[in-house]
Amino acid sequence: MHNRDGSELNLVAVDLDQQHLTIEDRVHAEALKRQGARQADRATHGTERAYPRHVKNYVEWWEADQLRLKEQWNAAHKDNTHAQADIDPGDPASQSESPQPFPYTPPHPITSSKVCLFLNYELNREKRTVGGKSTLPNTTVGVSSIKQTISSLEQYRFRHCRDPEYQAEPASQIKLRDDPYIQDIERSAQLNEAKRQEATQEMKAKGLVSATFTMAELVLMSKDYFLNPLGPSKRQALTISLRNRTMLLFSTSMAFRGDNTCRILLSDLNIEEVPMPSKDGTEVNKRVKALVVMSNQGKTNTTGRIDKQYAFRHHDVFGRTRPDFEPVYTDKRSTGNHGYRAWYLVLLFSLLSSPDCQNTEPMTYENHRKQCNDQKERLQLTHRSVTHGGRSYTATVAIANGSTTDSVRALGNWSFSGSWSLYNYSLPIDAMVAAAGFNGQQVDSYFIARDAIGM
């Protein structure tokens, strides 16, 4: 009776374990779905696309390192192998002393110990050129690469932590950044970044003089898009050049991130009238139009909040009639009393995949980066920034023209400590004036340049 009851208890315990495992599997499966949705939403960012490359580099290095260790093992046991050839195979004592095969360790499952070894290699290897076919002598990777490597391997570990081979290894169930050795490596890479740049002379070797371009270089880049349009056909060359030029000037006018610029929709654009009273009191009711871009998505905004960025414009280029933007209430996608507007999905800067494209497919990060790098190489420019050059440029120019640091931070939606940004919705007028090239300390110095020259 006792044994039967014990067996029944064991069966109940097994059933409970299986039920608990099933619940955990379901929870993990739902977590993977959410993570997959987030990855799809962030697919245009370069970091998301770089993750598989880091995992591939880890596996390739691990296999090569295991091969190196195997060669060392074989060399160390070579003498023993020759000695075993002279021993009687029938002697049991000799069998116990036979050389052991190399204890191969696979790259998976990923554990913190394996990642530590790989990070030690990453800290000392030379940087690779574009495409990874060769290396740059006397260089080492920076802290951003180390951080991205850890993040990519951690993402892979989490996605596969319910696989049988991972569940069989308890060490693979621990987050990489919870390991003290990995924490130390990441902290050391951060502290040694300045010494790394000084030792490798990276910036001097590349001829870098600033993080972004100068005003003269901005004019040169803007003219280059007009004078040297490049593309597969004459029509597409002109279209691509106009798009790239507008993206450049757009980002430099309001400190927009490069990857966020690719996501702007036509429906995100708005015009607001800003009060601009003169200091002498003669024009109390003077108001100036400002371009406002509203956005609820981007690399720096993953919570769906409405961010606004602003810029002053000079004048309407053409006095065209307003297009017909009437909503369609009969469309199946209509949302209640608001109707449906197909143009709400039209991107300001779209991927020109075909002449008859609908302008709803965003530019990829790689495409945007290549467009910027191609022009930098063609014009022999030496600034460090690529897609984010306009963001640095706007901040530099606005502060140089008299804007306060807080206003520039508000202009570019840089984060503020505390909850101040939740309650302050006023426009950073002095930063907008300074970014437009006027005196940020005298906001009434702003005027419509086209009106002044009679255009």
PDB file of N, CA and C in Angstrom, residues 290-345:
ATOM      1  N   ALA A 290       5.913  78.178 -38.430  1.00  0.00           N
ATOM      2  CA  ALA A 290       6.973  77.201 -38.145  1.00  0.00           C
ATOM      3  C   ALA A 290       6.531  75.828 -38.632  1.00  0.00           C
ATOM      4  N   LEU A 291       7.467  75.097 -39.185  1.00  0.00           N
ATOM      5  CA  LEU A 291       7.204  73.728 -39.603  1.00  0.00           C
ATOM      6  C   LEU A 291       7.340  72.812 -38.388  1.00  0.00           C
ATOM      7  N   VAL A 292       6.347  71.967 -38.162  1.00  0.00           N
ATOM      8  CA  VAL A 292       6.340  71.050 -37.026  1.00  0.00           C
ATOM      9  C   VAL A 292       6.224  69.624 -37.547  1.00  0.00           C
ATOM     10  N   VAL A 293       7.098  68.756 -37.081  1.00  0.00           N
ATOM     11  CA  VAL A 293       7.053  67.337 -37.445  1.00  0.00           C
ATOM     12  C   VAL A 293       6.664  66.551 -36.208  1.00  0.00           C
ATOM     13  N   MET A 294       5.568  65.815 -36.308  1.00  0.00           N
ATOM     14  CA  MET A 294       5.105  64.983 -35.195  1.00  0.00           C
ATOM     15  C   MET A 294       5.466  63.530 -35.468  1.00  0.00           C
ATOM     16  N   SER A 295       5.952  62.852 -34.439  1.00  0.00           N
ATOM     17  CA  SER A 295       6.390  61.475 -34.607  1.00  0.00           C
ATOM     18  C   SER A 295       6.103  60.680 -33.349  1.00  0.00           C
ATOM     19  N   ASN A 296       5.662  59.443 -33.527  1.00  0.00           N
ATOM     20  CA  ASN A 296       5.434  58.560 -32.372  1.00  0.00           C
ATOM     21  C   ASN A 296       6.217  57.266 -32.491  1.00  0.00           C
ATOM     22  N   GLN A 297       7.256  57.283 -33.331  1.00  0.00           N
ATOM     23  CA  GLN A 297       8.080  56.089 -33.462  1.00  0.00           C
ATOM     24  C   GLN A 297       9.500  56.509 -33.811  1.00  0.00           C
ATOM     25  N   GLY A 298      10.434  55.648 -33.553  1.00  0.00           N
ATOM     26  CA  GLY A 298      11.838  55.930 -33.813  1.00  0.00           C
ATOM     27  C   GLY A 298      12.709  55.200 -32.821  1.00  0.00           C
ATOM     28  N   LYS A 299      14.001  55.215 -33.066  1.00  0.00           N
ATOM     29  CA  LYS A 299      14.919  54.489 -32.189  1.00  0.00           C
ATOM     30  C   LYS A 299      14.928  55.070 -30.787  1.00  0.00           C
ATOM     31  N   THR A 300      14.728  56.385 -30.674  1.00  0.00           N
ATOM     32  CA  THR A 300      14.731  57.015 -29.363  1.00  0.00           C
ATOM     33  C   THR A 300      13.325  57.157 -28.789  1.00  0.00           C
ATOM     34  N   ASN A 301      12.340  56.635 -29.488  1.00  0.00           N
ATOM     35  CA  ASN A 301      10.962  56.697 -29.014  1.00  0.00           C
ATOM     36  C   ASN A 301      10.288  55.374 -29.318  1.00  0.00           C
ATOM     37  N   THR A 302      10.262  54.495 -28.353  1.00  0.00           N
ATOM     38  CA  THR A 302       9.653  53.177 -28.537  1.00  0.00           C
ATOM     39  C   THR A 302       8.401  53.009 -27.693  1.00  0.00           C
ATOM     40  N   THR A 303       7.908  54.113 -27.096  1.00  0.00           N
ATOM     41  CA  THR A 303       6.745  54.029 -26.215  1.00  0.00           C
ATOM     42  C   THR A 303       5.486  54.592 -26.850  1.00  0.00           C
ATOM     43  N   GLY A 304       5.571  55.113 -28.082  1.00  0.00           N
ATOM     44  CA  GLY A 304       4.393  55.635 -28.753  1.00  0.00           C
ATOM     45  C   GLY A 304       4.029  57.053 -28.372  1.00  0.00           C
ATOM     46  N   ARG A 305       4.882  57.753 -27.604  1.00  0.00           N
ATOM     47  CA  ARG A 305       4.563  59.129 -27.233  1.00  0.00           C
ATOM     48  C   ARG A 305       4.687  60.025 -28.470  1.00  0.00           C
ATOM     49  N   ILE A 306       4.015  61.157 -28.430  1.00  0.00           N
ATOM     50  CA  ILE A 306       4.075  62.098 -29.545  1.00  0.00           C
ATOM     51  C   ILE A 306       5.241  63.058 -29.328  1.00  0.00           C
ATOM     52  N   ASP A 307       6.261  62.933 -30.159  1.00  0.00           N
ATOM     53  CA  ASP A 307       7.390  63.854 -30.134  1.00  0.00           C
ATOM     54  C   ASP A 307       7.192  64.908 -31.218  1.00  0.00           C
ATOM     55  N   LYS A 308       7.629  66.120 -30.932  1.00  0.00           N
ATOM     56  CA  LYS A 308       7.562  67.197 -31.911  1.00  0.00           C
ATOM     57  C   LYS A 308       8.942  67.803 -32.098  1.00  0.00           C
ATOM     58  N   GLN A 309       9.257  68.094 -33.344  1.00  0.00           N
ATOM     59  CA  GLN A 309      10.473  68.837 -33.648  1.00  0.00           C
ATOM     60  C   GLN A 309      10.119  69.951 -34.618  1.00  0.00           C
ATOM     61  N   TYR A 310      10.817  71.084 -34.475  1.00  0.00           N
ATOM     62  CA  TYR A 310      10.366  72.299 -35.112  1.00  0.00           C
ATOM     63  C   TYR A 310      11.470  72.933 -35.958  1.00  0.00           C
ATOM     64  N   ALA A 311      11.024  73.764 -36.907  1.00  0.00           N
ATOM     65  CA  ALA A 311      11.963  74.549 -37.705  1.00  0.00           C
ATOM     66  C   ALA A 311      11.212  75.713 -38.329  1.00  0.00           C
ATOM     67  N   PHE A 312      11.888  76.853 -38.440  1.00  0.00           N
ATOM     68  CA  PHE A 312      11.312  77.995 -39.140  1.00  0.00           C
ATOM     69  C   PHE A 312      11.541  77.842 -40.635  1.00  0.00           C
ATOM     70  N   ARG A 313      10.561  78.230 -41.405  1.00  0.00           N
ATOM     71  CA  ARG A 313      10.705  78.200 -42.859  1.00  0.00           C
ATOM     72  C   ARG A 313      10.739  79.640 -43.365  1.00  0.00           C
ATOM     73  N   HIS A 314      11.188  79.786 -44.592  1.00  0.00           N
ATOM     74  CA  HIS A 314      11.339  81.130 -45.137  1.00  0.00           C
ATOM     75  C   HIS A 314      10.079  81.609 -45.844  1.00  0.00           C
ATOM     76  N   HIS A 315       9.587  80.803 -46.744  1.00  0.00           N
ATOM     77  CA  HIS A 315       8.420  81.249 -47.514  1.00  0.00           C
ATOM     78  C   HIS A 315       7.877  80.071 -48.298  1.00  0.00           C
ATOM     79  N   ASP A 316       6.588  80.142 -48.721  1.00  0.00           N
ATOM     80  CA  ASP A 316       6.043  79.122 -49.617  1.00  0.00           C
ATOM     81  C   ASP A 316       6.754  79.217 -50.956  1.00  0.00           C
ATOM     82  N   VAL A 317       7.277  78.078 -51.421  1.00  0.00           N
ATOM     83  CA  VAL A 317       8.022  78.085 -52.685  1.00  0.00           C
ATOM     84  C   VAL A 317       7.093  78.337 -53.855  1.00  0.00           C
ATOM     85  N   PHE A 318       5.947  77.658 -53.882  1.00  0.00           N
ATOM     86  CA  PHE A 318       4.975  77.844 -54.957  1.00  0.00           C
ATOM     87  C   PHE A 318       3.611  78.135 -54.354  1.00  0.00           C
ATOM     88  N   GLY A 319       2.864  78.999 -55.009  1.00  0.00           N
ATOM     89  CA  GLY A 319       1.514  79.308 -54.551  1.00  0.00           C
ATOM     90  C   GLY A 319       0.492  78.365 -55.135  1.00  0.00           C
ATOM     91  N   ARG A 320       0.705  77.069 -54.941  1.00  0.00           N
ATOM     92  CA  ARG A 320      -0.197  76.082 -55.519  1.00  0.00           C
ATOM     93  C   ARG A 320      -1.489  75.973 -54.717  1.00  0.00           C
ATOM     94  N   THR A 321      -2.532  75.477 -55.381  1.00  0.00           N
ATOM     95  CA  THR A 321      -3.779  75.218 -54.678  1.00  0.00           C
ATOM     96  C   THR A 321      -3.621  73.982 -53.818  1.00  0.00           C
ATOM     97  N   ARG A 322      -4.385  73.911 -52.765  1.00  0.00           N
ATOM     98  CA  ARG A 322      -4.282  72.786 -51.831  1.00  0.00           C
ATOM     99  C   ARG A 322      -4.867  71.523 -52.464  1.00  0.00           C
ATOM    100  N   PRO A 323      -4.171  70.387 -52.364  1.00  0.00           N
ATOM    101  CA  PRO A 323      -4.696  69.148 -52.943  1.00  0.00           C
ATOM    102  C   PRO A 323      -5.982  68.703 -52.248  1.00  0.00           C
ATOM    103  N   ASP A 324      -6.697  67.838 -52.933  1.00  0.00           N
ATOM    104  CA  ASP A 324      -7.938  67.317 -52.381  1.00  0.00           C
ATOM    105  C   ASP A 324      -7.626  66.189 -51.416  1.00  0.00           C
ATOM    106  N   PHE A 325      -7.714  66.466 -50.123  1.00  0.00           N
ATOM    107  CA  PHE A 325      -7.408  65.476 -49.096  1.00  0.00           C
ATOM    108  C   PHE A 325      -8.683  65.010 -48.389  1.00  0.00           C
ATOM    109  N   GLU A 326      -9.805  65.010 -49.094  1.00  0.00           N
ATOM    110  CA  GLU A 326     -11.053  64.588 -48.481  1.00  0.00           C
ATOM    111  C   GLU A 326     -10.991  63.111 -48.108  1.00  0.00           C
ATOM    112  N   PRO A 327     -11.476  62.755 -46.923  1.00  0.00           N
ATOM    113  CA  PRO A 327     -11.454  61.340 -46.529  1.00  0.00           C
ATOM    114  C   PRO A 327     -12.476  60.521 -47.304  1.00  0.00           C
ATOM    115  N   VAL A 328     -12.211  59.229 -47.414  1.00  0.00           N
ATOM    116  CA  VAL A 328     -13.112  58.295 -48.077  1.00  0.00           C
ATOM    117  C   VAL A 328     -13.826  57.486 -46.989  1.00  0.00           C
ATOM    118  N   TYR A 329     -15.141  57.668 -46.884  1.00  0.00           N
ATOM    119  CA  TYR A 329     -15.895  57.007 -45.818  1.00  0.00           C
ATOM    120  C   TYR A 329     -16.374  55.620 -46.223  1.00  0.00           C
ATOM    121  N   THR A 330     -16.308  55.314 -47.517  1.00  0.00           N
ATOM    122  CA  THR A 330     -16.786  54.005 -47.987  1.00  0.00           C
ATOM    123  C   THR A 330     -15.685  52.946 -47.978  1.00  0.00           C
ATOM    124  N   ASP A 331     -14.453  53.347 -47.726  1.00  0.00           N
ATOM    125  CA  ASP A 331     -13.356  52.383 -47.699  1.00  0.00           C
ATOM    126  C   ASP A 331     -13.524  51.436 -46.517  1.00  0.00           C
ATOM    127  N   LYS A 332     -13.176  50.158 -46.719  1.00  0.00           N
ATOM    128  CA  LYS A 332     -13.305  49.159 -45.666  1.00  0.00           C
ATOM    129  C   LYS A 332     -12.399  49.456 -44.485  1.00  0.00           C
ATOM    130  N   ARG A 333     -11.325  50.202 -44.731  1.00  0.00           N
ATOM    131  CA  ARG A 333     -10.391  50.543 -43.668  1.00  0.00           C
ATOM    132  C   ARG A 333     -10.795  51.806 -42.917  1.00  0.00           C
ATOM    133  N   SER A 334     -11.987  52.324 -43.218  1.00  0.00           N
ATOM    134  CA  SER A 334     -12.461  53.537 -42.575  1.00  0.00           C
ATOM    135  C   SER A 334     -12.579  53.342 -41.063  1.00  0.00           C
ATOM    136  N   THR A 335     -12.155  54.361 -40.326  1.00  0.00           N
ATOM    137  CA  THR A 335     -12.182  54.274 -38.857  1.00  0.00           C
ATOM    138  C   THR A 335     -13.286  55.181 -38.331  1.00  0.00           C
ATOM    139  N   GLY A 336     -14.481  54.620 -38.185  1.00  0.00           N
ATOM    140  CA  GLY A 336     -15.590  55.360 -37.598  1.00  0.00           C
ATOM    141  C   GLY A 336     -15.966  56.587 -38.395  1.00  0.00           C
ATOM    142  N   ASN A 337     -16.084  57.705 -37.707  1.00  0.00           N
ATOM    143  CA  ASN A 337     -16.521  58.953 -38.349  1.00  0.00           C
ATOM    144  C   ASN A 337     -15.397  59.699 -39.041  1.00  0.00           C
ATOM    145  N   HIS A 338     -14.182  59.153 -38.968  1.00  0.00           N
ATOM    146  CA  HIS A 338     -13.034  59.891 -39.508  1.00  0.00           C
ATOM    147  C   HIS A 338     -12.730  59.536 -40.958  1.00  0.00           C
ATOM    148  N   GLY A 339     -13.285  58.433 -41.462  1.00  0.00           N
ATOM    149  CA  GLY A 339     -12.983  58.046 -42.829  1.00  0.00           C
ATOM    150  C   GLY A 339     -11.582  57.515 -42.980  1.00  0.00           C
ATOM    151  N   TYR A 340     -11.179  57.252 -44.217  1.00  0.00           N
ATOM    152  CA  TYR A 340      -9.846  56.713 -44.488  1.00  0.00           C
ATOM    153  C   TYR A 340      -9.145  57.583 -45.513  1.00  0.00           C
ATOM    154  N   ARG A 341      -7.875  57.897 -45.237  1.00  0.00           N
ATOM    155  CA  ARG A 341      -7.065  58.719 -46.144  1.00  0.00           C
ATOM    156  C   ARG A 341      -5.823  57.922 -46.539  1.00  0.00           C
ATOM    157  N   ALA A 342      -5.752  57.518 -47.789  1.00  0.00           N
ATOM    158  CA  ALA A 342      -4.624  56.700 -48.251  1.00  0.00           C
ATOM    159  C   ALA A 342      -3.311  57.460 -48.151  1.00  0.00           C
ATOM    160  N   TRP A 343      -3.349  58.782 -48.299  1.00  0.00           N
ATOM    161  CA  TRP A 343      -2.106  59.549 -48.294  1.00  0.00           C
ATOM    162  C   TRP A 343      -1.472  59.613 -46.910  1.00  0.00           C
ATOM    163  N   TYR A 344      -2.216  59.217 -45.862  1.00  0.00           N
ATOM    164  CA  TYR A 344      -1.628  59.183 -44.536  1.00  0.00           C
ATOM    165  C   TYR A 344      -0.450  58.207 -44.453  1.00  0.00           C
ATOM    166  N   LEU A 345      -0.409  57.234 -45.351  1.00  0.00           N
ATOM    167  CA  LEU A 345       0.649  56.228 -45.348  1.00  0.00           C
ATOM    168  C   LEU A 345       1.822  56.595 -46.250  1.00  0.00           C
TER     169      LEU A 345
END
